[in-house]
Every structure is written in C-alpha cells, then in structure tokens.
mmCIF file of C-alpha atoms in Angstrom:
data_model
loop_
_atom_site.group_PDB
_atom_site.id
_atom_site.type_symbol
_atom_site.label_atom_id
_atom_site.label_comp_id
_atom_site.label_asym_id
_atom_site.label_seq_id
_atom_site.Cartn_x
_atom_site.Cartn_y
_atom_site.Cartn_z
ATOM 1 C CA MET E 1 129.849 98.388 94.008
ATOM 2 C CA PRO E 2 127.006 101.086 92.552
ATOM 3 C CA LYS E 3 127.320 104.553 92.997
ATOM 4 C CA GLY E 4 125.178 105.973 95.968
ATOM 5 C CA LYS E 5 122.451 108.503 95.176
ATOM 6 C CA LEU E 6 122.313 112.125 95.985
ATOM 7 C CA LEU E 7 119.197 113.092 98.179
ATOM 8 C CA VAL E 8 118.293 116.813 98.286
ATOM 9 C CA LEU E 9 116.018 117.136 101.305
ATOM 10 C CA SER E 10 113.885 120.138 101.870
ATOM 11 C CA GLY E 11 111.344 121.299 104.071
ATOM 12 C CA PRO E 12 110.404 124.122 106.506
ATOM 13 C CA SER E 13 111.849 124.329 109.834
ATOM 14 C CA GLY E 14 110.118 121.911 112.175
ATOM 15 C CA ALA E 15 109.161 119.176 109.485
ATOM 16 C CA GLY E 16 111.355 117.112 111.274
ATOM 17 C CA LYS E 17 114.326 116.318 108.801
ATOM 18 C CA SER E 18 116.806 115.393 111.443
ATOM 19 C CA THR E 19 114.721 113.152 113.161
ATOM 20 C CA VAL E 20 113.526 111.427 109.981
ATOM 21 C CA VAL E 21 116.888 110.937 108.670
ATOM 22 C CA ALA E 22 118.152 109.809 112.018
ATOM 23 C CA ARG E 23 115.426 107.016 111.872
ATOM 24 C CA LEU E 24 116.690 106.204 108.321
ATOM 25 C CA MET E 25 119.920 105.822 109.439
ATOM 26 C CA THR E 26 118.800 103.056 111.804
ATOM 27 C CA MET E 27 117.132 101.183 108.975
ATOM 28 C CA ARG E 28 120.244 101.243 106.388
ATOM 29 C CA ASP E 29 123.863 102.065 106.987
ATOM 30 C CA ASP E 30 124.539 103.389 103.280
ATOM 31 C CA VAL E 31 123.105 106.989 104.150
ATOM 32 C CA CYS E 32 125.043 109.773 105.371
ATOM 33 C CA PHE E 33 124.545 113.483 105.553
ATOM 34 C CA SER E 34 126.964 115.924 103.751
ATOM 35 C CA VAL E 35 129.268 118.000 105.390
ATOM 36 C CA SER E 36 129.043 121.787 104.662
ATOM 37 C CA ALA E 37 131.817 124.129 104.121
ATOM 38 C CA THR E 38 131.457 127.354 106.238
ATOM 39 C CA THR E 39 133.212 130.484 107.230
ATOM 40 C CA ARG E 40 131.746 130.516 110.534
ATOM 41 C CA PRO E 41 134.241 129.962 113.355
ATOM 42 C CA PRO E 42 134.088 126.686 114.933
ATOM 43 C CA ARG E 43 131.911 126.650 118.041
ATOM 44 C CA PRO E 44 133.200 124.431 121.298
ATOM 45 C CA GLY E 45 133.269 120.803 120.413
ATOM 46 C CA GLU E 46 132.725 121.021 116.675
ATOM 47 C CA VAL E 47 135.262 119.228 114.509
ATOM 48 C CA ASP E 48 136.590 120.019 111.294
ATOM 49 C CA GLY E 49 135.782 117.805 108.493
ATOM 50 C CA VAL E 50 132.998 116.461 110.915
ATOM 51 C CA ASN E 51 130.547 119.106 111.533
ATOM 52 C CA TYR E 52 131.665 121.547 109.075
ATOM 53 C CA PHE E 53 134.637 122.178 106.916
ATOM 54 C CA PHE E 54 135.982 125.564 108.696
ATOM 55 C CA VAL E 55 137.520 127.810 105.704
ATOM 56 C CA THR E 56 138.446 131.445 105.627
ATOM 57 C CA ARG E 57 136.450 133.658 103.426
ATOM 58 C CA GLU E 58 139.182 133.939 100.935
ATOM 59 C CA ARG E 59 139.173 130.128 100.669
ATOM 60 C CA PHE E 60 135.350 130.151 100.533
ATOM 61 C CA ASP E 61 135.308 132.759 97.569
ATOM 62 C CA GLU E 62 137.807 130.588 95.818
ATOM 63 C CA MET E 63 135.732 127.679 96.010
ATOM 64 C CA VAL E 64 133.007 129.490 94.429
ATOM 65 C CA ARG E 65 134.905 130.848 91.646
ATOM 66 C CA ASP E 66 136.178 127.009 90.893
ATOM 67 C CA ASN E 67 132.748 126.013 90.946
ATOM 68 C CA ALA E 68 133.381 123.897 93.660
ATOM 69 C CA LEU E 69 130.297 124.291 95.641
ATOM 70 C CA LEU E 70 126.985 122.533 94.764
ATOM 71 C CA GLU E 71 125.217 125.585 96.343
ATOM 72 C CA HIS E 72 126.189 128.362 98.691
ATOM 73 C CA ALA E 73 124.246 130.796 100.724
ATOM 74 C CA GLU E 74 125.172 133.488 103.395
ATOM 75 C CA TYR E 75 123.274 133.942 106.413
ATOM 76 C CA VAL E 76 124.080 136.562 109.107
ATOM 77 C CA GLY E 77 127.307 137.249 107.685
ATOM 78 C CA ASN E 78 128.926 133.695 107.390
ATOM 79 C CA CYS E 79 129.010 131.659 104.170
ATOM 80 C CA TYR E 80 127.840 127.922 103.951
ATOM 81 C CA GLY E 81 128.111 125.631 100.828
ATOM 82 C CA THR E 82 127.939 122.114 99.764
ATOM 83 C CA PRO E 83 131.594 120.893 98.392
ATOM 84 C CA ARG E 84 131.237 119.177 95.301
ATOM 85 C CA ASP E 85 134.024 117.130 95.669
ATOM 86 C CA TYR E 86 133.257 115.794 99.274
ATOM 87 C CA VAL E 87 129.722 114.429 98.064
ATOM 88 C CA ALA E 88 131.241 112.970 94.933
ATOM 89 C CA GLN E 89 133.803 111.198 96.833
ATOM 90 C CA LYS E 90 130.885 109.705 99.209
ATOM 91 C CA LEU E 91 128.892 108.667 96.326
ATOM 92 C CA ASP E 92 131.775 106.784 94.554
ATOM 93 C CA THR E 93 131.966 104.776 97.865
ATOM 94 C CA GLY E 94 128.324 103.812 97.698
ATOM 95 C CA MET E 95 126.888 106.064 100.254
ATOM 96 C CA ASN E 96 123.695 107.731 99.659
ATOM 97 C CA VAL E 97 124.396 111.447 100.590
ATOM 98 C CA ILE E 98 121.749 113.453 102.028
ATOM 99 C CA LEU E 99 121.715 117.492 101.642
ATOM 100 C CA ASP E 100 119.572 119.094 104.321
ATOM 101 C CA ILE E 101 118.912 122.133 102.486
ATOM 102 C CA GLU E 102 116.330 125.065 101.899
ATOM 103 C CA VAL E 103 114.273 125.566 98.402
ATOM 104 C CA GLN E 104 116.464 127.950 96.927
ATOM 105 C CA GLY E 105 119.730 125.829 97.421
ATOM 106 C CA ALA E 106 117.669 122.933 96.512
ATOM 107 C CA LYS E 107 117.166 124.291 93.278
ATOM 108 C CA GLN E 108 120.828 125.369 92.828
ATOM 109 C CA VAL E 109 122.000 121.780 93.408
ATOM 110 C CA MET E 110 119.434 120.232 90.960
ATOM 111 C CA GLU E 111 120.934 122.678 88.201
ATOM 112 C CA LYS E 112 124.631 121.563 89.052
ATOM 113 C CA ALA E 113 123.534 117.801 89.832
ATOM 114 C CA PRO E 114 120.536 116.963 87.667
ATOM 115 C CA ASP E 115 120.588 113.401 88.818
ATOM 116 C CA ALA E 116 119.921 114.285 92.562
ATOM 117 C CA ILE E 117 116.625 113.295 93.788
ATOM 118 C CA PRO E 118 114.941 116.191 95.081
ATOM 119 C CA VAL E 119 112.603 115.357 98.266
ATOM 120 C CA PHE E 120 110.280 117.532 99.954
ATOM 121 C CA LEU E 121 109.424 116.941 103.480
ATOM 122 C CA MET E 122 106.293 118.210 104.961
ATOM 123 C CA PRO E 123 105.132 118.712 108.353
ATOM 124 C CA PRO E 124 101.448 117.348 108.832
ATOM 125 C CA SER E 125 100.592 120.413 110.724
ATOM 126 C CA LEU E 126 100.796 122.439 107.490
ATOM 127 C CA LEU E 127 98.318 120.280 105.787
ATOM 128 C CA GLU E 128 95.849 121.601 108.393
ATOM 129 C CA LEU E 129 96.948 125.003 108.200
ATOM 130 C CA GLU E 130 93.773 126.647 106.341
ATOM 131 C CA ARG E 131 91.548 123.968 108.022
ATOM 132 C CA ARG E 132 92.676 125.372 111.233
ATOM 133 C CA LEU E 133 92.781 129.190 110.536
ATOM 134 C CA ARG E 134 89.300 128.941 109.436
ATOM 135 C CA ALA E 135 87.760 126.638 111.825
ATOM 136 C CA ARG E 136 89.114 128.890 114.812
ATOM 137 C CA GLY E 137 87.046 131.798 113.239
ATOM 138 C CA THR E 138 89.242 134.114 115.325
ATOM 139 C CA GLU E 139 91.545 135.767 112.428
ATOM 140 C CA SER E 140 90.425 138.214 110.091
ATOM 141 C CA GLU E 141 90.131 137.310 106.489
ATOM 142 C CA ALA E 142 93.174 139.336 105.658
ATOM 143 C CA VAL E 143 95.335 137.522 108.224
ATOM 144 C CA ILE E 144 94.325 134.302 107.086
ATOM 145 C CA LEU E 145 94.991 135.203 103.542
ATOM 146 C CA GLY E 146 98.509 136.412 104.571
ATOM 147 C CA ARG E 147 99.443 133.373 106.242
ATOM 148 C CA LEU E 148 97.941 131.217 103.446
ATOM 149 C CA GLN E 149 99.900 133.053 100.739
ATOM 150 C CA ARG E 150 103.334 132.684 102.933
ATOM 151 C CA ALA E 151 102.423 129.117 103.021
ATOM 152 C CA ARG E 152 101.814 128.957 99.281
ATOM 153 C CA GLU E 153 105.097 130.584 98.449
ATOM 154 C CA GLU E 154 107.094 128.318 100.852
ATOM 155 C CA TYR E 155 105.403 125.254 99.325
ATOM 156 C CA HIS E 156 105.822 126.097 95.771
ATOM 157 C CA ALA E 157 108.214 123.779 94.683
ATOM 158 C CA ASP E 158 107.216 122.095 91.910
ATOM 159 C CA PHE E 159 110.545 120.833 91.004
ATOM 160 C CA TYR E 160 110.576 118.178 93.650
ATOM 161 C CA ASP E 161 110.301 114.501 92.536
ATOM 162 C CA TYR E 162 108.680 113.095 95.809
ATOM 163 C CA ILE E 163 106.943 114.591 98.773
ATOM 164 C CA VAL E 164 106.894 112.722 102.041
ATOM 165 C CA ILE E 165 104.797 113.944 104.858
ATOM 166 C CA ASN E 166 105.846 113.340 108.276
ATOM 167 C CA ASP E 167 102.994 112.782 110.173
ATOM 168 C CA ASN E 168 104.810 109.542 111.384
ATOM 169 C CA VAL E 169 108.602 109.223 111.545
ATOM 170 C CA GLU E 170 108.593 105.669 111.003
ATOM 171 C CA THR E 171 106.462 106.164 107.805
ATOM 172 C CA ALA E 172 108.414 108.788 106.489
ATOM 173 C CA ALA E 173 111.644 106.954 107.122
ATOM 174 C CA ARG E 174 110.240 103.974 105.468
ATOM 175 C CA GLU E 175 109.535 106.477 102.308
ATOM 176 C CA LEU E 176 112.627 107.968 102.207
ATOM 177 C CA ASP E 177 114.126 104.197 102.251
ATOM 178 C CA ALA E 178 111.910 103.198 99.424
ATOM 179 C CA ILE E 179 112.724 106.452 97.247
ATOM 180 C CA ILE E 180 116.233 105.413 97.865
ATOM 181 C CA THR E 181 116.028 101.633 97.026
ATOM 182 C CA ALA E 182 113.916 102.668 93.904
ATOM 183 C CA ALA E 183 116.040 105.097 92.605
ATOM 184 C CA HIS E 184 118.842 102.257 92.605
ATOM 185 C CA CYS E 185 116.331 99.900 90.368
ATOM 186 C CA ALA E 186 116.044 102.660 87.848
ATOM 187 C CA TYR E 187 116.298 101.519 84.327
ATOM 188 C CA ASP E 188 119.108 104.024 83.648
ATOM 189 C CA ASP E 189 121.294 102.819 86.332
ATOM 190 C CA ARG E 190 120.625 98.997 85.486
ATOM 191 C CA LYS E 191 120.547 99.387 81.787
ATOM 192 C CA ASN E 192 124.269 98.252 81.347
ATOM 193 C CA ILE E 193 123.261 94.739 82.824
ATOM 194 C CA LEU E 194 121.108 94.398 80.015
ATOM 195 C CA LYS E 195 123.964 95.525 77.585
ATOM 196 C CA GLU E 196 126.108 92.782 79.240
ATOM 197 C CA VAL E 197 124.156 90.459 77.023
ATOM 198 C CA GLU E 198 124.137 92.060 73.754
ATOM 199 C CA MET A 1 92.385 106.565 100.440
ATOM 200 C CA PRO A 2 95.049 107.017 97.330
ATOM 201 C CA LYS A 3 94.520 105.230 94.325
ATOM 202 C CA GLY A 4 96.510 102.326 93.734
ATOM 203 C CA LYS A 5 99.402 101.838 91.153
ATOM 204 C CA LEU A 6 99.819 99.480 88.003
ATOM 205 C CA LEU A 7 102.567 97.358 88.029
ATOM 206 C CA VAL A 8 103.477 96.162 84.565
ATOM 207 C CA LEU A 9 105.943 93.421 85.672
ATOM 208 C CA SER A 10 107.820 91.374 82.615
ATOM 209 C CA GLY A 11 110.674 89.400 82.253
ATOM 210 C CA PRO A 12 111.327 85.622 80.799
ATOM 211 C CA SER A 13 109.820 82.580 82.053
ATOM 212 C CA GLY A 14 112.303 81.406 84.602
ATOM 213 C CA ALA A 15 112.988 85.194 85.945
ATOM 214 C CA GLY A 16 110.671 84.091 89.085
ATOM 215 C CA LYS A 17 107.677 86.278 88.868
ATOM 216 C CA SER A 18 105.267 84.294 90.546
ATOM 217 C CA THR A 19 107.775 83.481 93.414
ATOM 218 C CA VAL A 20 108.742 87.381 94.031
ATOM 219 C CA VAL A 21 105.430 88.612 93.907
ATOM 220 C CA ALA A 22 103.790 85.689 96.458
ATOM 221 C CA ARG A 23 106.921 87.061 98.593
ATOM 222 C CA LEU A 24 105.902 90.929 98.163
ATOM 223 C CA MET A 25 102.372 89.824 98.977
ATOM 224 C CA THR A 26 103.535 88.726 102.545
ATOM 225 C CA MET A 27 105.100 92.282 102.809
ATOM 226 C CA ARG A 28 102.128 94.163 101.989
ATOM 227 C CA ASP A 29 98.527 93.628 101.889
ATOM 228 C CA ASP A 30 97.509 96.048 99.206
ATOM 229 C CA VAL A 31 98.756 94.440 96.154
ATOM 230 C CA CYS A 32 96.898 91.784 93.721
ATOM 231 C CA PHE A 33 97.268 90.387 90.459
ATOM 232 C CA SER A 34 95.279 91.518 87.527
ATOM 233 C CA VAL A 35 92.532 88.569 86.373
ATOM 234 C CA SER A 36 92.862 88.178 82.738
ATOM 235 C CA ALA A 37 89.865 87.284 80.194
ATOM 236 C CA THR A 38 90.344 84.436 78.128
ATOM 237 C CA THR A 39 88.708 82.144 75.582
ATOM 238 C CA ARG A 40 90.237 78.844 76.792
ATOM 239 C CA PRO A 41 87.814 76.872 78.567
ATOM 240 C CA PRO A 42 88.247 76.458 82.118
ATOM 241 C CA ARG A 43 90.142 73.671 83.356
ATOM 242 C CA PRO A 44 88.971 71.503 86.312
ATOM 243 C CA GLY A 45 89.152 73.820 89.429
ATOM 244 C CA GLU A 46 89.383 76.793 87.797
ATOM 245 C CA VAL A 47 86.956 79.445 88.996
ATOM 246 C CA ASP A 48 85.332 82.417 86.750
ATOM 247 C CA GLY A 49 86.678 85.714 88.029
ATOM 248 C CA VAL A 50 89.303 84.217 90.428
ATOM 249 C CA ASN A 51 91.826 82.435 87.705
ATOM 250 C CA TYR A 52 90.172 84.127 84.816
ATOM 251 C CA PHE A 53 86.971 85.732 83.383
ATOM 252 C CA PHE A 54 85.975 82.908 80.820
ATOM 253 C CA VAL A 55 84.431 84.337 77.997
ATOM 254 C CA THR A 56 83.177 83.409 74.207
ATOM 255 C CA ARG A 57 85.379 84.357 71.223
ATOM 256 C CA GLU A 58 82.022 86.722 70.069
ATOM 257 C CA ARG A 59 82.657 88.366 73.712
ATOM 258 C CA PHE A 60 86.413 88.562 73.642
ATOM 259 C CA ASP A 61 86.140 90.376 70.187
ATOM 260 C CA GLU A 62 83.538 92.778 71.286
ATOM 261 C CA MET A 63 86.035 93.737 74.308
ATOM 262 C CA VAL A 64 88.689 94.270 71.860
ATOM 263 C CA ARG A 65 86.343 96.560 69.614
ATOM 264 C CA ASP A 66 85.156 98.327 72.576
ATOM 265 C CA ASN A 67 88.821 99.281 73.728
ATOM 266 C CA ALA A 68 87.781 97.296 76.872
ATOM 267 C CA LEU A 69 91.188 95.414 77.055
ATOM 268 C CA LEU A 70 94.558 97.166 78.125
ATOM 269 C CA GLU A 71 96.078 94.319 76.217
ATOM 270 C CA HIS A 72 95.408 91.143 74.228
ATOM 271 C CA ALA A 73 97.091 88.379 72.566
ATOM 272 C CA GLU A 74 96.651 84.783 70.978
ATOM 273 C CA TYR A 75 98.272 81.924 72.274
ATOM 274 C CA VAL A 76 97.570 78.394 70.446
ATOM 275 C CA GLY A 77 94.099 79.513 69.279
ATOM 276 C CA ASN A 78 93.247 80.951 72.371
ATOM 277 C CA CYS A 79 92.697 84.709 73.230
ATOM 278 C CA TYR A 80 94.083 86.365 76.559
ATOM 279 C CA GLY A 81 93.455 89.851 77.557
ATOM 280 C CA THR A 82 93.524 92.428 80.555
ATOM 281 C CA PRO A 83 90.138 93.914 81.152
ATOM 282 C CA ARG A 84 90.311 97.728 81.724
ATOM 283 C CA ASP A 85 87.321 97.885 83.935
ATOM 284 C CA TYR A 86 88.508 95.259 86.580
ATOM 285 C CA VAL A 87 91.881 96.824 86.836
ATOM 286 C CA ALA A 88 90.516 100.315 87.014
ATOM 287 C CA GLN A 89 88.187 99.232 89.859
ATOM 288 C CA LYS A 90 91.029 97.229 91.769
ATOM 289 C CA LEU A 91 93.077 100.828 91.641
ATOM 290 C CA ASP A 92 90.081 102.641 93.013
ATOM 291 C CA THR A 93 90.007 100.378 96.059
ATOM 292 C CA GLY A 94 93.860 101.268 96.661
ATOM 293 C CA MET A 95 95.003 98.214 95.575
ATOM 294 C CA ASN A 96 98.112 97.979 93.597
ATOM 295 C CA VAL A 97 97.667 95.647 90.664
ATOM 296 C CA ILE A 98 100.334 93.743 89.025
ATOM 297 C CA LEU A 99 100.090 92.631 85.520
ATOM 298 C CA ASP A 100 102.339 89.801 84.900
ATOM 299 C CA ILE A 101 102.690 90.082 81.149
ATOM 300 C CA GLU A 102 105.452 89.536 78.190
ATOM 301 C CA VAL A 103 107.363 92.589 76.712
ATOM 302 C CA GLN A 104 104.837 93.180 73.510
ATOM 303 C CA GLY A 105 101.772 92.953 75.836
ATOM 304 C CA ALA A 106 103.593 95.465 78.324
ATOM 305 C CA LYS A 107 104.085 97.966 75.334
ATOM 306 C CA GLN A 108 100.196 97.610 74.707
ATOM 307 C CA VAL A 109 99.542 98.669 78.175
ATOM 308 C CA MET A 110 102.120 101.401 78.465
ATOM 309 C CA GLU A 111 100.030 103.025 75.521
ATOM 310 C CA LYS A 112 96.742 102.662 76.943
ATOM 311 C CA ALA A 113 97.629 103.473 80.717
ATOM 312 C CA PRO A 114 100.799 105.707 80.560
ATOM 313 C CA ASP A 115 100.745 105.868 84.231
ATOM 314 C CA ALA A 116 101.428 102.129 84.760
ATOM 315 C CA ILE A 117 104.918 101.575 86.151
ATOM 316 C CA PRO A 118 106.713 99.045 83.656
ATOM 317 C CA VAL A 119 109.408 96.925 85.757
ATOM 318 C CA PHE A 120 111.450 94.094 84.169
ATOM 319 C CA LEU A 121 112.374 91.354 86.314
ATOM 320 C CA MET A 122 115.819 89.691 85.425
ATOM 321 C CA PRO A 123 116.911 86.301 86.055
ATOM 322 C CA PRO A 124 120.498 86.516 87.549
ATOM 323 C CA SER A 125 121.304 83.769 85.048
ATOM 324 C CA LEU A 126 121.081 85.846 82.338
ATOM 325 C CA LEU A 127 123.638 88.312 83.499
ATOM 326 C CA GLU A 128 126.057 85.291 83.171
ATOM 327 C CA LEU A 129 125.002 84.157 80.018
ATOM 328 C CA GLU A 130 127.990 85.521 77.818
ATOM 329 C CA ARG A 131 130.355 84.684 80.542
ATOM 330 C CA ARG A 132 129.219 81.165 80.602
ATOM 331 C CA LEU A 133 129.166 80.839 77.132
ATOM 332 C CA ARG A 134 132.523 81.982 76.353
ATOM 333 C CA ALA A 135 133.824 80.371 79.813
ATOM 334 C CA ARG A 136 133.033 76.970 78.630
ATOM 335 C CA GLY A 137 134.629 77.384 75.238
ATOM 336 C CA THR A 138 132.850 74.358 73.719
ATOM 337 C CA GLU A 139 130.477 76.641 71.644
ATOM 338 C CA SER A 140 131.282 77.862 67.974
ATOM 339 C CA GLU A 141 131.125 81.724 67.708
ATOM 340 C CA ALA A 142 128.142 81.269 65.358
ATOM 341 C CA VAL A 143 126.365 79.473 68.217
ATOM 342 C CA ILE A 144 127.320 82.170 70.830
ATOM 343 C CA LEU A 145 126.439 84.949 68.562
ATOM 344 C CA GLY A 146 123.167 83.455 67.780
ATOM 345 C CA ARG A 147 122.376 83.156 71.543
ATOM 346 C CA LEU A 148 123.706 86.306 72.456
ATOM 347 C CA GLN A 149 121.376 87.804 69.849
ATOM 348 C CA ARG A 150 118.383 86.084 70.846
ATOM 349 C CA ALA A 151 119.081 87.398 74.387
ATOM 350 C CA ARG A 152 119.751 90.753 73.043
ATOM 351 C CA GLU A 153 116.210 90.817 71.189
ATOM 352 C CA GLU A 154 114.621 89.412 74.568
ATOM 353 C CA TYR A 155 116.056 92.299 76.679
ATOM 354 C CA HIS A 156 115.788 95.101 74.280
ATOM 355 C CA ALA A 157 113.307 96.605 76.488
ATOM 356 C CA ASP A 158 114.286 100.299 76.953
ATOM 357 C CA PHE A 159 110.888 101.629 77.843
ATOM 358 C CA TYR A 160 110.861 99.728 81.533
ATOM 359 C CA ASP A 161 111.345 102.343 84.206
ATOM 360 C CA TYR A 162 112.727 99.804 86.749
ATOM 361 C CA ILE A 163 115.040 96.854 86.522
ATOM 362 C CA VAL A 164 114.787 94.052 89.357
ATOM 363 C CA ILE A 165 117.319 91.387 89.367
ATOM 364 C CA ASN A 166 116.036 88.087 90.867
ATOM 365 C CA ASP A 167 119.143 87.073 92.439
ATOM 366 C CA ASN A 168 117.830 86.911 95.703
ATOM 367 C CA VAL A 169 113.797 86.514 96.105
ATOM 368 C CA GLU A 170 113.864 88.660 99.432
ATOM 369 C CA THR A 171 115.817 91.129 97.721
ATOM 370 C CA ALA A 172 113.858 91.340 94.578
ATOM 371 C CA ALA A 173 110.522 91.587 96.566
ATOM 372 C CA ARG A 174 111.888 94.422 98.919
ATOM 373 C CA GLU A 175 112.956 96.345 95.611
ATOM 374 C CA LEU A 176 109.369 95.973 94.093
ATOM 375 C CA ASP A 177 107.934 96.860 97.521
ATOM 376 C CA ALA A 178 110.110 100.134 97.311
ATOM 377 C CA ILE A 179 109.023 100.940 93.893
ATOM 378 C CA ILE A 180 105.512 100.768 94.492
ATOM 379 C CA THR A 181 106.063 102.843 97.879
ATOM 380 C CA ALA A 182 108.268 105.471 95.979
ATOM 381 C CA ALA A 183 105.709 105.618 93.430
ATOM 382 C CA HIS A 184 102.754 106.597 96.070
ATOM 383 C CA CYS A 185 105.401 109.735 96.960
ATOM 384 C CA ALA A 186 105.498 110.799 93.577
ATOM 385 C CA TYR A 187 105.147 114.813 93.553
ATOM 386 C CA ASP A 188 102.145 114.537 90.995
ATOM 387 C CA ASP A 189 100.541 112.263 93.487
ATOM 388 C CA ARG A 190 100.822 114.453 96.245
ATOM 389 C CA LYS A 191 101.159 117.773 94.963
ATOM 390 C CA ASN A 192 97.311 118.347 95.694
ATOM 391 C CA ILE A 193 98.108 118.191 99.433
ATOM 392 C CA LEU A 194 100.557 121.409 98.540
ATOM 393 C CA LYS A 195 97.732 122.926 96.880
ATOM 394 C CA GLU A 196 95.653 122.483 99.621
ATOM 395 C CA VAL A 197 97.496 125.451 101.300
ATOM 396 C CA GLU A 198 97.304 127.658 98.383
#
C-alpha cells in the first residue's frame, strides 16, 4: 500500500474549500481532512478526536515544545494546531490527508513537511475583482488601489505548486483529484519499482 | 485558451503505449499524437501529414541543420524526427501533444523543450522479471544477471517526472489523464491569474 499524500489547501474564506473537498470525497474514498488540536472548549455535539482533539493549554504548549505540531496559531485566545503524529498515521494507512489552512500556516507546514503538496484554491470572484472595481466606476482610485493591494498581499503565495480555480465545484474537485493521482505517479514515488529490476 | 502540454511518453515495446493512449483519447478530446517526419517512402494507404510527413533526405538534413526537429534518429537507413513547428502549432491550439518515443529521443526532446512532461510507461511484466527469472530456477546465474543488466540499462531513466504502470489499461489511461490535468493546474501556468489582481 503506497503512503498517502499530504495536501495543503489554502484559499480565502469564500473560496469554497469545504464544498470542493466534499465533492472530492464523493470521487475517491482515500481522502480525509486532518483533525486539529485546540485549546478551545468543545461546543455541544463536538466529539474529541473527530471534530478536534481537545487539549489543555499546558498540553498544547508541550506539543509545541516537542515539535509535535506541523503548524500552530492562536485565534481570539484559543490555540489551534495540526498534530504531526495524527497526519503521519493517516498517511501510513494510504489516506491522502487534506489540511485546510491559511497561507501562514501553509508555509509552516511546508517547512516541516516539504513533501506536502501546496494547493491554492481561488474563488473566481477574485479574478474579476479589478475588472469589477474599475467597471462600476464608483470607487475612487485610492479605494481601488487599497483593495487591489489587499488582494495582492492575500494572493502573493508563490510557494504553491498548484492553483485550482473554483468557478465550478465539479471541475475544481476533478482538478484536486488529478493532482493527487499525478502525485502518486511521481518518479520519486515509483522509482523503487525500477530498482526492483536492478 | 491555455496552451497544450507536450507529453513525452517512453517505454519498451510491449508496454502498451498505443493502447493506453487510445483509451486516453476516449476520455478527453484535447489529446493527439505528434506526426513525425521521415525519409521512409510511404506504404500503401499512408497519407502525408497524417501518418507521417514524408520528406526527402535532403529536406530532412536541412531540418536537422535548421534545428527544426525536437529529436531525430536513424533506423535501418531511414530517418525519423519530430517537427518542432508542427508540435508548437498543435500546442498553441490547446491540444496536448503526445510523443511516443524511446529513451534517447526523449532525452533529446527534454533538452530542446524543457517544459515537456516526460512519462515512463512500464509494462507490469517487467516488475516481475527478476522474480520470474529466479522463481523458475532454470537459468544460470550468469544468464539471470545478463537479463537483469539489460533491464537495468533499459530502465535507467531517471529524468522522467512520472512513471505509469500499465497493469490495467483503464488505470494507466486515467493516470495519464491526471498527469495532464495536474500539469494545467501548475502554479507557473496559472500565476498570471494571481497577477491579474496585482
């Protein structure tokens, strides 16, 4: 059984990451999301180990110290992180693991797991941002430039291997599917087969 | 319309290249084989520009001098080569062009067209070569080593990006399909979309 691939999926909120991955999961049964560790208390109905790994702040800090997280960040007083062991175990069973993560977290993961495949999911609306801003002609040039600057910063993500444009969920999911399948055909993954005859 | 991709497909005779590509062509209509130039005379039924571009030896030598061929080789007194312009024109129309070509020709193409995607198609029988040779126990060690040496030379092709194993035509064709789709999602191909918002 070949090991799974780690897919680092970023994109602005509204890009449709959950929808595209849900569609991808109907296409192949060897894909799963990672489960994050968090210091946030569980909400009603949330199950430890399914929605999150719920841990104390002391345990979280220990995981950070032990380099047991592929990335971590703090939002409004709560810590979130990706447990390295959980991901490794899933990959070992052949599952392709998807991390839904923003750009800074993606950079952290790529440093610790350079074999991961970074994919940027882009909402089609952003393609049209400048066109729309200029077309409607109601914004001042300063406002337009400010918005374009923010977009430019948000999308300055040149460490991604792939860009998937979500103008159609089916097409975007098929592209993610192809990226995973192609990754499993990579020379480095299969060269041991060539070596079998050496 | 995005430009097509050039796929350099190698593999020993018997790997099933034609069969796998024929299956691929039922999956997507943006794939075609390249048409080679040759000094070999046409056989009955062969059409110039369809099966081959039939050229004189003088014209062929001129194409070599003009760097108009992505690769060329001579077999039993006849010259064969891949016309650079023909491939470029097909790619410009958005077609993904497949070159069915042996390892030495593939190396030549990769030097002249470094953006091409080199794929090695492997017959499953070769995976089993050593196992079979040793399992049947009738060959001398010298014969086994000789056969393995030949296989090793044939498969020492570490410049390939991908290895597709043809133990199932449908699976192999789907892998080629995925490799093409993933290539069209590459950051370098789509980064201009990010730049649109800069």
